[in-house]
Amino acid sequence: MSDFASRLATSKDSVRPTLISDRVYELLRQAIVEGDLAPNDRVVESEIARRLGVSQAPVREAVKQLAREGLLVHVPRRGNFVVEISTQDAEYARQVREPLERLAATMAAERITDEQLGELEALVDRMRQAVEVNDVGKFRDVDIAFHTRVVQIAGNPFLTRMWEVLEPNLRALRAIADPLFEGDWRAMADEHGRLVSLLRGGDDAKTADAFADHAAGRAPVPDRRTRRKPASR
């Protein structure tokens, strides 16, 4: 945790009495997203509070929020740890995500407005901005926000609730293991732009297929995994 300890030390002065728990949450989450805190690393509330020069209460609130998002897991009598996502976990998530995204895209394509299309285009622009500054963590945040918005636009409250259950796990998958994509982030941003164009075009079936392929990792975006050879492992 040496890199993480350094991050805490340099961030101490930026923590203010107002919204301390929010700031601590942002610091911890960034550390997880960027790998300063690795899977199975223990997150000790008292140590973080000491290094930041704050009480333990806001750190505890931040840790609870991260646990709700699926980024930390609490082990009784041992503490809180950064979650580790297995390949099987990733496959299970894909199996559930694909039909949800297909349904969401089908319903959204039938009712989406120009204003909502503009919201999605703005999210794609934010993805491209994240690529320009090489902020993969921000890209993943906006990526999930994009798909969450499509689910909301679909207008089915039961679908929204199901997505809310899955979303924290997708967030953990992307933030830590990122098993769904390992390639050109700029091309991935462009792929989201294509999804918006399909929603605008009104072909419900084609749009649904594209979103399902995207959710399952079948989208036409270059991926380093497809070019790896066994001998190079």
XYZ file of C-alpha atoms in Angstrom, residues 64-167:
104
model
C -19.963 1.770 3.624
C -20.712 3.544 0.345
C -17.947 1.647 -1.443
C -19.299 -1.606 -0.026
C -22.777 -0.756 -1.341
C -21.244 -0.211 -4.777
C -19.537 -3.588 -4.654
C -15.986 -2.252 -4.538
C -15.301 -3.371 -0.971
C -16.414 -6.423 0.944
C -16.679 -6.710 4.730
C -15.311 -9.903 6.260
C -16.519 -10.378 9.867
C -13.731 -10.087 12.461
C -11.208 -9.327 9.713
C -12.228 -5.992 8.210
C -12.932 -4.468 4.799
C -11.154 -5.632 1.655
C -11.039 -4.609 -1.985
C -13.098 -7.161 -3.866
C -11.551 -9.644 -6.269
C -13.599 -10.533 -9.342
C -13.088 -13.943 -10.906
C -13.453 -14.849 -14.578
C -16.573 -16.800 -13.648
C -18.032 -13.730 -11.933
C -17.451 -11.760 -15.120
C -19.215 -14.396 -17.199
C -22.189 -14.476 -14.822
C -22.455 -10.682 -15.069
C -22.404 -10.815 -18.875
C -25.130 -13.471 -18.914
C -27.439 -11.232 -16.889
C -26.439 -7.939 -18.490
C -27.034 -8.999 -22.099
C -30.821 -9.585 -21.922
C -31.287 -6.521 -19.695
C -29.500 -4.281 -22.182
C -31.385 -5.818 -25.115
C -34.715 -5.082 -23.445
C -33.646 -1.604 -22.368
C -32.503 -0.712 -25.894
C -35.709 -2.055 -27.454
C -37.905 -0.010 -25.136
C -35.706 3.089 -25.260
C -35.674 3.105 -29.075
C -39.470 3.262 -29.070
C -39.738 6.341 -26.867
C -36.453 8.247 -26.813
C -36.644 12.018 -27.349
C -34.219 14.400 -29.017
C -33.360 15.825 -25.606
C -32.514 12.357 -24.273
C -30.429 11.612 -27.352
C -28.550 14.813 -26.608
C -27.883 13.603 -23.060
C -26.395 10.379 -24.381
C -24.289 12.241 -26.939
C -22.970 14.455 -24.144
C -21.917 11.327 -22.235
C -20.100 10.048 -25.317
C -18.281 13.396 -25.514
C -17.242 12.965 -21.869
C -15.866 9.513 -22.733
C -13.755 11.043 -25.477
C -12.533 13.735 -23.095
C -11.524 11.045 -20.601
C -9.557 9.284 -23.341
C -7.721 12.508 -24.196
C -6.436 12.860 -20.627
C -5.905 9.097 -20.229
C -8.398 8.883 -17.339
C -9.648 5.307 -17.667
C -11.401 5.487 -14.303
C -13.496 8.438 -15.465
C -14.180 6.666 -18.762
C -15.597 3.674 -16.890
C -17.752 5.949 -14.736
C -19.236 7.662 -17.780
C -19.634 4.328 -19.577
C -21.813 2.980 -16.779
C -23.696 6.301 -16.584
C -24.460 5.934 -20.311
C -26.008 2.487 -19.933
C -27.832 3.488 -16.757
C -29.411 6.390 -18.639
C -30.572 4.095 -21.451
C -32.240 1.864 -18.852
C -33.944 4.911 -17.341
C -35.117 6.099 -20.744
C -36.709 2.674 -21.325
C -39.263 3.712 -18.712
C -39.861 0.362 -17.033
C -39.446 0.694 -13.235
C -38.897 -3.043 -12.777
C -36.103 -3.001 -15.344
C -34.567 -0.037 -13.547
C -34.616 -1.901 -10.226
C -32.963 -4.939 -11.779
C -30.256 -2.727 -13.269
C -29.691 -1.084 -9.879
C -28.904 -4.519 -8.460
C -26.494 -5.370 -11.279
C -24.844 -1.962 -11.702
